[in-house]
């Protein structure tokens, strides 16, 4: 049995290699030039179908401990390098999904390895402090060196958190506290406020709401989940809040060709936003804040124009709602600017900006006014993890030193051009190529086709993510170069050429 | 100015040292025997008042970035060792609070330093995976070696999470999913379920509830916060759920002297629990789960008897509610057993047990039935952090090798005996000494007195935590020995002797 499995795998592996070497005519790619990074591999190398036999064995083991329905395969992170993820069966894939968009500068980057081997840093990894009460000596300095050095426009304050959900939950809390103090005209709660909040009742626990958008994703804890509307599987059976949900523009791509139609669609959505704010105020559940992603990621890589966001920001201001830009997925450079909302060209784009994933630590920036008035209101045991700040500081050094935002703009352009070419060539399969920087996506004409393309691409050495109903999302790390864009485009081209 | 500050600090420092060396008659302590640990200091050493000048300077710097109202002082974690926390002014304090009860085996434990300097472990720290989709090869093995090796009775499955709040939020979700599938009789949601959940409405987002206890603390994200009822400052201005809240027994201490009264009080609370379950079912918001701490920690170190928990567990079973024991603070040995709920002597004590803090990783154990039926229902980007599992595995090795649970029982006994002696000696100031293992507390007669005692003890070299309205909580790490118990008792004795 074991030997026949081996034989089958060997056959598959040989077929694979054959297919990879006898590539069909390549429409979308310039000749690939080798990457400059010294530490990484130069191409995918596939030995088995994925998941291979070792992954399947581990899947069975882990299945006794956890639900493994979402596990793709098991990884050998020690052997992974740069843009290439190596699995436990020795398959080396170009990683265009990067741990759900959370690896900033590839695997085992030498600069990060150096942080780990610096004896001065060890203490930060073994003595995790309760940052809110007993911060380490270098904490202000490290915040200035890391997070504050990339603070979005107008933001002088930052609170770290352990993950994206906690970042958004606490950002929501900051907005509720700010709104309620504004409504009171002072920050001295009444006896009734204090008494009623202990039993979850108004006025102490007020009927305030956060306005979110259909298709949005802001996390899966109960507060966040009330603003997440991308897929039923996230929300089913979980109690929620009666908070307003506005339509997010459903734009037609390429944006340049549908300017009038898209402007109409955006106007419709903005009108609905204002209606909802008024309606929820009348219902006695006023909107304390509006939360939105610059590009709806999990929901399907849905874009909107800078004009839409500018007008939305003005609506928030007009109605006294805080404006929260969730950059958990879009932040840290993948769109070609450090923060995706910088593409809007607004001086005052947001009151709160939350982050996580490629930033390695969660947290949120905010304006002075959004600072909670008293201690222990925005608080938990760890309040983040300074060891992640250490790594982030080095990631930011690498981004600056290697000018990775310019790299992202270059490779993103190559990627998007390639996707345009692919959809022109396979219009019955692909449509709506879109993107900013390397933060790109393309739709398949239905979800089963999307899934099949992704599996085939994986077996040819390109690991991709999906989002929304039928989109493929591209989420490479910031060291993804034009060369890598051509690699993934070639693989997709091969898959599509074979597609029946 | 600087020099006068220096002179003042020097004077304070001299006074301090004088007070420390001219100790008054010691009532509560045996002669201290030196700790066996090679790597740690043997006593506190105070140089300034706390916070000292360097801490105050850093406080001003951090104040420009964050609310620092909860910051006690800044720490030099590199110089901290074992039970002793060193601050940035060179003060060395016996740490009886351990980062809000989250340091398992003291600062800079040599075994943990070794984990960090092992080159085989580096990759786990620089390549944080999305565990739910791409786990590392050693993930099942490490789970078995770490978490599953200490799985509570009846629990075969574990899900890691980044922090305590995320652990409880996801445990609640697991209970809601389980309850709803049980109610349906199958796990195929209707079209109406799927449609309505996307807009936060029932039946897809059902009106289910979690029953919690007054005085309980389960975290500060919106779902957790709806079950947290320890202090108004946590809850004020944050929208909540209309979920039932039962009274937690208010026992009289020492427990042995108030058996009849306490049994009556516990019966009253249990009756209320059943009434609430019935009432909330009638309101259309059935109780999917009951969440409780074995000792209410943040709420004031409130204990209940094993009999109370046994009966509560039976009530949960009778009414078809899941029973969730939150061991975020009580877990990992501090009560003298690995899990505090092991003191109840029940074969089947819980359906879900959540943890974090001293476990270094968050997460929850659960029974097979509580496993979510489909992937992506209990999910997020990181799903914990395998680098924390590495450290936890080593912590568990140290606990076993050094038989630290026995150590905790011994030093806990010394600590509690000392607290009994102190309250006998100062009955007008102290009362209700209580504890299990080193998880001890004592009440001051009012909060201002409690706060003043704690500040004075800190300046004499013992750093303590508070909880509830007027309690001092003792939360040393697991390497706290009888010797350290005597140190903190001596310091408290000195403070109380001076108390006006």
GROMACS .gro file of N, CA and C in nm, chain B residues 371-434:
model
  192
  871UNK      N    1  -1.676   2.070   1.913
  871UNK     CA    2  -1.601   2.099   1.790
  871UNK      C    3  -1.697   2.159   1.687
  872UNK      N    4  -1.664   2.276   1.634
  872UNK     CA    5  -1.749   2.335   1.529
  872UNK      C    6  -1.756   2.238   1.412
  873UNK      N    7  -1.876   2.226   1.355
  873UNK     CA    8  -1.900   2.122   1.254
  873UNK      C    9  -1.833   2.151   1.120
  874UNK      N   10  -1.804   2.278   1.094
  874UNK     CA   11  -1.747   2.312   0.962
  874UNK      C   12  -1.623   2.400   0.980
  875UNK      N   13  -1.533   2.395   0.881
  875UNK     CA   14  -1.416   2.484   0.891
  875UNK      C   15  -1.458   2.631   0.880
  876UNK      N   16  -1.368   2.718   0.919
  876UNK     CA   17  -1.386   2.864   0.910
  876UNK      C   18  -1.494   2.920   1.004
  877UNK      N   19  -1.549   2.836   1.093
  877UNK     CA   20  -1.646   2.890   1.190
  877UNK      C   21  -1.573   2.940   1.313
  878UNK      N   22  -1.472   2.865   1.356
  878UNK     CA   23  -1.382   2.911   1.463
  878UNK      C   24  -1.249   2.933   1.393
  879UNK      N   25  -1.222   3.057   1.361
  879UNK     CA   26  -1.110   3.082   1.271
  879UNK      C   27  -1.067   3.227   1.281
  880UNK      N   28  -0.939   3.252   1.258
  880UNK     CA   29  -0.889   3.386   1.233
  880UNK      C   30  -0.752   3.373   1.166
  881UNK      N   31  -0.684   3.481   1.143
  881UNK     CA   32  -0.559   3.472   1.065
  881UNK      C   33  -0.456   3.385   1.135
  882UNK      N   34  -0.426   3.416   1.260
  882UNK     CA   35  -0.313   3.351   1.324
  882UNK      C   36  -0.352   3.228   1.406
  883UNK      N   37  -0.469   3.228   1.468
  883UNK     CA   38  -0.512   3.115   1.552
  883UNK      C   39  -0.407   3.078   1.656
  884UNK      N   40  -0.352   3.177   1.721
  884UNK     CA   41  -0.248   3.152   1.822
  884UNK      C   42  -0.112   3.187   1.765
  885UNK      N   43  -0.009   3.128   1.820
  885UNK     CA   44   0.128   3.162   1.781
  885UNK      C   45   0.218   3.046   1.825
  886UNK      N   46   0.267   2.966   1.729
  886UNK     CA   47   0.344   2.848   1.767
  886UNK      C   48   0.469   2.880   1.847
  887UNK      N   49   0.521   3.004   1.837
  887UNK     CA   50   0.639   3.037   1.917
  887UNK      C   51   0.603   3.035   2.066
  888UNK      N   52   0.478   3.066   2.097
  888UNK     CA   53   0.436   3.060   2.238
  888UNK      C   54   0.421   2.914   2.283
  889UNK      N   55   0.379   2.826   2.191
  889UNK     CA   56   0.369   2.684   2.225
  889UNK      C   57   0.506   2.626   2.260
  890UNK      N   58   0.608   2.672   2.185
  890UNK     CA   59   0.746   2.627   2.213
  890UNK      C   60   0.786   2.663   2.356
  891UNK      N   61   0.759   2.788   2.392
  891UNK     CA   62   0.794   2.833   2.527
  891UNK      C   63   0.710   2.760   2.631
  892UNK      N   64   0.581   2.741   2.601
  892UNK     CA   65   0.495   2.670   2.695
  892UNK      C   66   0.545   2.527   2.718
  893UNK      N   67   0.586   2.458   2.613
  893UNK     CA   68   0.634   2.320   2.629
  893UNK      C   69   0.749   2.318   2.731
  894UNK      N   70   0.836   2.418   2.723
  894UNK     CA   71   0.949   2.422   2.815
  894UNK      C   72   0.903   2.459   2.957
  895UNK      N   73   0.807   2.550   2.967
  895UNK     CA   74   0.751   2.584   3.099
  895UNK      C   75   0.696   2.457   3.166
  896UNK      N   76   0.625   2.376   3.087
  896UNK     CA   77   0.566   2.254   3.144
  896UNK      C   78   0.676   2.156   3.186
  897UNK      N   79   0.784   2.150   3.108
  897UNK     CA   80   0.898   2.066   3.149
  897UNK      C   81   0.952   2.111   3.284
  898UNK      N   82   0.968   2.241   3.300
  898UNK     CA   83   1.022   2.294   3.426
  898UNK      C   84   0.925   2.264   3.541
  899UNK      N   85   0.797   2.283   3.517
  899UNK     CA   86   0.698   2.255   3.622
  899UNK      C   87   0.711   2.110   3.669
  900UNK      N   88   0.725   2.019   3.573
  900UNK     CA   89   0.736   1.876   3.609
  900UNK      C   90   0.870   1.846   3.675
  901UNK      N   91   0.976   1.893   3.612
  901UNK     CA   92   1.110   1.861   3.660
  901UNK      C   93   1.130   1.910   3.802
  902UNK      N   94   1.084   2.032   3.829
  902UNK     CA   95   1.107   2.092   3.961
  902UNK      C   96   0.989   2.071   4.055
  903UNK      N   97   0.893   1.990   4.013
  903UNK     CA   98   0.775   1.959   4.094
  903UNK      C   99   0.714   2.088   4.151
  904UNK      N  100   0.688   2.180   4.064
  904UNK     CA  101   0.647   2.313   4.110
  904UNK      C  102   0.507   2.317   4.172
  905UNK      N  103   0.421   2.220   4.136
  905UNK     CA  104   0.289   2.221   4.198
  905UNK      C  105   0.301   2.192   4.348
  906UNK      N  106   0.393   2.105   4.383
  906UNK     CA  107   0.417   2.077   4.526
  906UNK      C  108   0.476   2.202   4.593
  907UNK      N  109   0.563   2.268   4.520
  907UNK     CA  110   0.622   2.393   4.570
  907UNK      C  111   0.513   2.496   4.598
  908UNK      N  112   0.421   2.508   4.503
  908UNK     CA  113   0.310   2.604   4.518
  908UNK      C  114   0.226   2.570   4.641
  909UNK      N  115   0.201   2.441   4.661
  909UNK     CA  116   0.121   2.400   4.776
  909UNK      C  117   0.193   2.441   4.905
  910UNK      N  118   0.324   2.415   4.909
  910UNK     CA  119   0.403   2.449   5.028
  910UNK      C  120   0.408   2.599   5.053
  911UNK      N  121   0.446   2.676   4.950
  911UNK     CA  122   0.461   2.820   4.972
  911UNK      C  123   0.325   2.885   4.990
  912UNK      N  124   0.224   2.827   4.925
  912UNK     CA  125   0.088   2.879   4.942
  912UNK      C  126   0.040   2.863   5.086
  913UNK      N  127   0.075   2.748   5.144
  913UNK     CA  128   0.036   2.723   5.283
  913UNK      C  129   0.103   2.825   5.376
  914UNK      N  130   0.232   2.848   5.352
  914UNK     CA  131   0.305   2.946   5.433
  914UNK      C  132   0.243   3.085   5.416
  915UNK      N  133   0.209   3.117   5.291
  915UNK     CA  134   0.152   3.250   5.264
  915UNK      C  135   0.017   3.266   5.334
  916UNK      N  136  -0.069   3.167   5.320
  916UNK     CA  137  -0.203   3.180   5.379
  916UNK      C  138  -0.196   3.180   5.532
  917UNK      N  139  -0.110   3.095   5.588
  917UNK     CA  140  -0.093   3.095   5.735
  917UNK      C  141  -0.048   3.233   5.781
  918UNK      N  142   0.045   3.291   5.706
  918UNK     CA  143   0.094   3.425   5.739
  918UNK      C  144  -0.017   3.529   5.731
  919UNK      N  145  -0.102   3.516   5.631
  919UNK     CA  146  -0.212   3.613   5.616
  919UNK      C  147  -0.311   3.598   5.731
  920UNK      N  148  -0.337   3.472   5.771
  920UNK     CA  149  -0.424   3.451   5.889
  920UNK      C  150  -0.364   3.521   6.010
  921UNK      N  151  -0.233   3.503   6.028
  921UNK     CA  152  -0.167   3.564   6.144
  921UNK      C  153  -0.177   3.717   6.138
  922UNK      N  154  -0.156   3.771   6.017
  922UNK     CA  155  -0.164   3.918   6.002
  922UNK      C  156  -0.303   3.970   6.035
  923UNK      N  157  -0.405   3.901   5.987
  923UNK     CA  158  -0.540   3.953   6.013
  923UNK      C  159  -0.579   3.934   6.160
  924UNK      N  160  -0.518   3.833   6.224
  924UNK     CA  161  -0.543   3.817   6.368
  924UNK      C  162  -0.478   3.932   6.445
  925UNK      N  163  -0.365   3.976   6.393
  925UNK     CA  164  -0.291   4.081   6.461
  925UNK      C  165  -0.347   4.220   6.430
  926UNK      N  166  -0.401   4.236   6.309
  926UNK     CA  167  -0.454   4.368   6.268
  926UNK      C  168  -0.601   4.355   6.225
  927UNK      N  169  -0.687   4.312   6.318
  927UNK     CA  170  -0.826   4.285   6.279
  927UNK      C  171  -0.903   4.411   6.237
  928UNK      N  172  -0.854   4.528   6.280
  928UNK     CA  173  -0.921   4.651   6.242
  928UNK      C  174  -0.884   4.693   6.098
  929UNK      N  175  -0.780   4.629   6.042
  929UNK     CA  176  -0.738   4.664   5.905
  929UNK      C  177  -0.766   4.551   5.806
  930UNK      N  178  -0.739   4.428   5.847
  930UNK     CA  179  -0.745   4.316   5.753
  930UNK      C  180  -0.852   4.213   5.790
  931UNK      N  181  -0.907   4.151   5.687
  931UNK     CA  182  -1.003   4.042   5.711
  931UNK      C  183  -1.010   3.952   5.589
  932UNK      N  184  -1.079   3.841   5.610
  932UNK     CA  185  -1.112   3.749   5.500
  932UNK      C  186  -0.992   3.696   5.423
  933UNK      N  187  -0.883   3.667   5.490
  933UNK     CA  188  -0.771   3.600   5.421
  933UNK      C  189  -0.825   3.470   5.361
  934UNK      N  190  -0.785   3.444   5.238
  934UNK     CA  191  -0.839   3.326   5.168
  934UNK      C  192  -0.743   3.286   5.058
   0.00000   0.00000   0.00000
